[in-house]
Coordinates of C-alpha atoms in Angstrom, one line a residue:
M54 CA 200.1 107.8 107.8
I55 CA 196.6 109.2 108.4
Q56 CA 194.4 108.8 105.4
V57 CA 191.4 111.1 104.9
A58 CA 189.8 110.2 101.7
S59 CA 186.7 112.3 102.1
L60 CA 184.7 114.4 104.5
A61 CA 181.4 112.8 103.9
G62 CA 180.5 111.9 107.4
H63 CA 181.1 112.8 111.1
K64 CA 183.8 110.2 111.5
D65 CA 185.8 111.7 108.7
Y66 CA 185.6 115.1 110.3
M67 CA 186.8 113.8 113.7
V68 CA 189.8 112.0 112.2
A69 CA 190.7 115.1 110.1
L70 CA 190.4 117.5 113.0
L71 CA 192.5 115.4 115.4
H72 CA 195.2 115.0 112.8
L73 CA 195.2 118.8 112.3
M74 CA 195.4 119.4 116.0
G75 CA 198.4 117.1 116.2
E76 CA 200.1 119.7 114.0
V77 CA 198.9 122.9 115.4
K78 CA 198.7 121.7 119.1
S79 CA 196.6 124.6 120.3
A80 CA 194.9 127.6 118.6
Q81 CA 191.9 129.8 118.6
A82 CA 188.8 128.1 117.2
A83 CA 188.8 130.6 114.2
T84 CA 192.4 129.7 113.5
V85 CA 191.7 126.0 113.6
L86 CA 188.8 126.4 111.2
A87 CA 190.9 128.4 108.8
Q88 CA 193.7 125.8 109.0
F89 CA 191.1 123.0 108.5
D90 CA 189.8 124.6 105.3
K91 CA 193.4 125.1 104.1
K92 CA 194.4 121.5 104.7
W93 CA 191.2 119.6 104.0
G94 CA 189.2 122.1 102.0
H95 CA 189.6 120.2 98.8
L96 CA 187.7 117.3 100.4
I97 CA 184.8 119.3 101.8
P98 CA 181.6 118.5 99.8
E99 CA 180.1 121.6 98.1
V100 CA 176.8 121.0 100.0
H101 CA 178.7 121.4 103.3
R102 CA 179.8 124.9 102.2
D103 CA 176.2 126.0 102.1
R104 CA 174.9 128.4 104.8
E105 CA 172.0 127.4 107.0
A106 CA 169.1 129.7 107.8
T107 CA 171.0 130.8 110.9
G108 CA 173.9 131.9 108.8
A109 CA 176.2 129.1 110.0
I110 CA 178.3 127.3 107.4
R111 CA 177.6 123.5 107.5
W112 CA 181.2 122.3 107.4
E113 CA 182.2 124.6 110.2
K114 CA 179.4 123.2 112.3
R115 CA 180.6 119.7 111.5
V116 CA 184.1 120.6 112.7
R117 CA 182.7 122.0 115.9
W118 CA 180.6 118.8 116.4
A119 CA 183.7 116.7 115.8
R120 CA 185.6 118.8 118.4
Q121 CA 182.8 118.3 120.9
G122 CA 182.9 114.5 120.5
L123 CA 186.7 114.5 120.7
T124 CA 186.7 116.6 123.8
V125 CA 184.2 114.4 125.7
A126 CA 186.4 111.4 124.7
G127 CA 189.5 113.2 126.2
L128 CA 191.3 113.5 122.9
M129 CA 190.9 117.3 122.7
G130 CA 190.7 119.9 125.4
S131 CA 190.5 123.7 125.9
L132 CA 192.6 126.4 127.4
G133 CA 189.5 128.6 127.7
Y134 CA 188.7 131.7 125.7
G135 CA 187.9 129.7 122.6
V136 CA 191.4 128.0 122.5
W137 CA 191.3 124.4 121.2
T138 CA 194.0 122.0 122.2
I139 CA 195.0 118.4 121.7
T140 CA 195.5 116.4 124.9
D141 CA 198.2 113.9 125.7
A142 CA 195.6 111.2 125.1
G143 CA 195.0 112.7 121.7
E144 CA 198.7 112.7 120.9
A145 CA 198.9 109.0 122.0
W146 CA 195.9 108.2 119.8
L147 CA 197.7 109.5 116.7
R148 CA 200.8 107.5 117.6
D149 CA 198.8 104.3 118.3
H150 CA 196.6 104.7 115.2
P151 CA 198.8 105.7 112.2
D152 CA 195.7 105.5 109.9
G153 CA 193.6 107.7 112.2
G154 CA 191.6 104.8 113.6
R155 CA 188.4 106.1 112.1
D156 CA 186.0 103.4 113.3
A157 CA 187.7 102.9 116.6
M158 CA 187.6 106.6 117.3
A159 CA 183.8 106.6 116.5
V160 CA 183.3 103.8 119.1
L161 CA 185.4 105.6 121.7
V162 CA 183.5 108.9 121.2
R163 CA 180.1 107.1 121.2
Q164 CA 180.9 105.3 124.5
A165 CA 182.2 108.5 126.1
L166 CA 179.0 110.3 125.1
A167 CA 176.9 107.5 126.5
E168 CA 178.7 107.7 129.8
E169 CA 178.5 111.4 129.9
K170 CA 176.9 112.7 133.1
G171 CA 176.0 116.2 131.8
P172 CA 177.4 119.6 131.3
G173 CA 180.2 120.5 133.7
A174 CA 180.8 116.9 134.8
V175 CA 184.4 116.0 135.4
R176 CA 185.4 112.6 134.2
R177 CA 188.4 110.4 133.5
R178 CA 188.9 108.2 130.5
R179 CA 191.8 106.2 129.0
A180 CA 191.8 106.9 125.2
S181 CA 194.3 104.1 124.4
K182 CA 196.1 101.4 126.3
D183 CA 199.3 103.4 126.5
A184 CA 197.7 106.8 126.9
P185 CA 197.7 108.5 130.2
V186 CA 194.4 109.0 132.0
T187 CA 193.2 112.5 131.1
T188 CA 190.8 114.7 133.1
T189 CA 188.5 116.8 131.0
A190 CA 185.8 119.3 131.7
S191 CA 183.0 117.8 129.7
V192 CA 181.0 119.8 127.3
G193 CA 178.1 117.3 127.4
M194 CA 175.7 116.2 124.7
T195 CA 172.0 116.9 125.4
L196 CA 169.0 115.6 123.6
D197 CA 168.3 119.1 122.3
K198 CA 171.7 119.3 120.7
L199 CA 171.2 115.9 119.1
E200 CA 167.8 117.0 117.8
R201 CA 169.5 119.9 116.1
I202 CA 172.1 117.7 114.6
K203 CA 169.4 115.2 113.5
S204 CA 167.6 118.0 111.7
V205 CA 170.6 118.7 109.4
M206 CA 172.3 115.3 109.0
P207 CA 171.1 112.6 106.6
A208 CA 169.1 110.0 108.6
S209 CA 171.4 107.1 107.8
E210 CA 174.5 109.0 108.8
F211 CA 172.9 110.3 112.0
Q212 CA 171.8 106.8 113.0
Q213 CA 175.3 105.5 112.4
D214 CA 177.1 108.2 114.3
W215 CA 174.6 109.3 117.0
G216 CA 171.8 106.7 116.9
Y217 CA 173.0 104.8 120.0
L218 CA 173.3 107.9 122.2
Y219 CA 170.2 109.5 120.9
D220 CA 168.1 106.4 121.7
Q221 CA 169.6 106.3 125.2
L222 CA 168.8 109.9 125.9
V223 CA 165.3 109.5 124.6
A224 CA 164.8 106.5 126.8
S225 CA 166.3 108.4 129.8
K226 CA 163.9 111.3 129.1
R227 CA 160.9 108.9 129.0
A228 CA 162.1 107.2 132.2
R229 CA 162.1 110.5 134.0
M230 CA 158.4 110.9 133.0
I231 CA 157.4 107.7 134.8
T232 CA 155.8 108.1 138.2
E233 CA 157.1 105.7 140.9
V234 CA 154.0 104.3 142.5
T235 CA 153.3 101.0 144.4
G236 CA 150.5 98.6 143.6
D237 CA 148.8 99.5 146.8
E238 CA 148.9 103.2 145.9
L239 CA 147.5 102.5 142.5
G240 CA 144.7 100.4 144.0
Q241 CA 143.8 103.2 146.4
R242 CA 143.7 105.8 143.7
A243 CA 141.5 103.7 141.5
Q244 CA 139.3 102.9 144.4
R245 CA 138.8 106.6 145.3
I246 CA 137.7 107.3 141.7
V247 CA 135.4 104.3 141.5
R248 CA 133.8 105.2 144.9
K249 CA 133.1 108.7 143.6
V250 CA 131.5 107.3 140.4
Q251 CA 129.3 104.9 142.4
A252 CA 128.3 107.6 144.8
F253 CA 127.2 109.8 141.9
L254 CA 125.3 107.1 140.2
T255 CA 123.4 106.1 143.4
G256 CA 122.6 109.6 144.3
K257 CA 124.8 109.7 147.4
S258 CA 126.8 112.6 146.1
N259 CA 125.8 116.1 145.4
E260 CA 128.6 116.5 142.9
A261 CA 127.7 117.9 139.4
P262 CA 130.6 116.7 137.3
A263 CA 131.5 118.5 134.1
Q264 CA 131.2 116.6 130.9
E265 CA 135.0 116.2 130.7
V266 CA 134.8 114.4 134.1
I267 CA 132.0 112.2 132.9
C268 CA 134.1 111.2 129.9
S269 CA 137.1 110.4 132.0
W270 CA 135.0 108.4 134.4
I271 CA 133.6 106.3 131.5
H272 CA 137.1 105.7 130.2
I273 CA 138.4 104.7 133.6
C274 CA 135.5 102.4 134.3
Y275 CA 136.0 100.8 131.0
V276 CA 139.7 100.2 131.5
L277 CA 138.9 98.7 135.0
E278 CA 136.3 96.5 133.4
L279 CA 133.6 98.1 135.5
Y280 CA 131.2 97.9 132.5
R281 CA 128.0 98.5 134.6
E282 CA 129.2 101.8 135.8
A283 CA 130.5 102.9 132.4
A284 CA 127.2 101.9 130.8
A285 CA 125.2 103.8 133.5
L286 CA 127.2 107.0 132.9
L287 CA 126.0 107.0 129.2
E288 CA 122.7 108.8 130.1
Y289 CA 124.7 111.7 131.7
L290 CA 126.8 112.2 128.6
E291 CA 126.0 115.2 126.5
E292 CA 127.4 116.7 123.3
Q293 CA 130.1 119.2 124.1
D294 CA 132.7 121.5 122.6
E295 CA 135.1 118.6 122.2
P296 CA 133.1 116.2 120.0
S297 CA 136.0 113.8 119.6
L298 CA 136.2 113.4 123.4
S299 CA 132.5 112.8 124.0
S300 CA 132.3 110.6 120.9
Y301 CA 135.0 108.3 122.2
A302 CA 133.5 108.1 125.6
R303 CA 130.1 107.4 124.1
R304 CA 131.6 104.5 122.1
L305 CA 133.1 103.0 125.3
A306 CA 129.8 103.4 127.2
V307 CA 127.8 101.8 124.4
A308 CA 130.3 98.9 124.2
S309 CA 130.0 98.6 128.0
R310 CA 126.2 98.4 127.7
A311 CA 126.5 95.7 125.2
R312 CA 128.8 93.7 127.5
V313 CA 126.3 93.8 130.4
G314 CA 123.4 93.1 128.1
G315 CA 121.7 96.5 128.6

């Protein structure tokens, strides 16, 4: 028999919701929420009954989050128009896990979310060894959604329930910000900048670089260990509207001068 001792965390809400869906089979979201309150209301913490600034009730949001995870894992589905359903895989889960399978369910949902390709993706997943493979239209879990969840959930609870997926999505976002470039391309780009700096310092260029450019040149030369060029640029550095930028460049130029003994 399924045991729901409390509704303290996300795992508890998922177990309670799937158990309820095993009874109602399918219903409008509003009906499911009302039935949830009727069946499990005595376990809902008072703090979860508070309204957020948006007007949303916390426990209702948690039920919707639970439904989202269960849907991605193939345990719940939808008939459209706000109708929630339990899938064959969800029914099989209840049969295979008489106690609700709280921790196993959390692992299943976490893995499903990690494999999620994005909103609208169609995927197949076996929820238990005896359950049929179920096709679901995935609702997806984005970094923005997780950020919103993170803002209202206790840090320890969020890390336990969503930390793995959150870290993966953050890493994926950072990876998309990385420019693919070969070593030769990097060398050519650096060479173009260095040649421009050297042409300016030797008077072979008519360029009149802005102070921001001088600052960036000093920084680049310092990083490339071209200390002579960085030190020589010091005399062209003036105070500007961004003192922090010029101050940092000045420190690098002075350090470069010390390195070359100037």
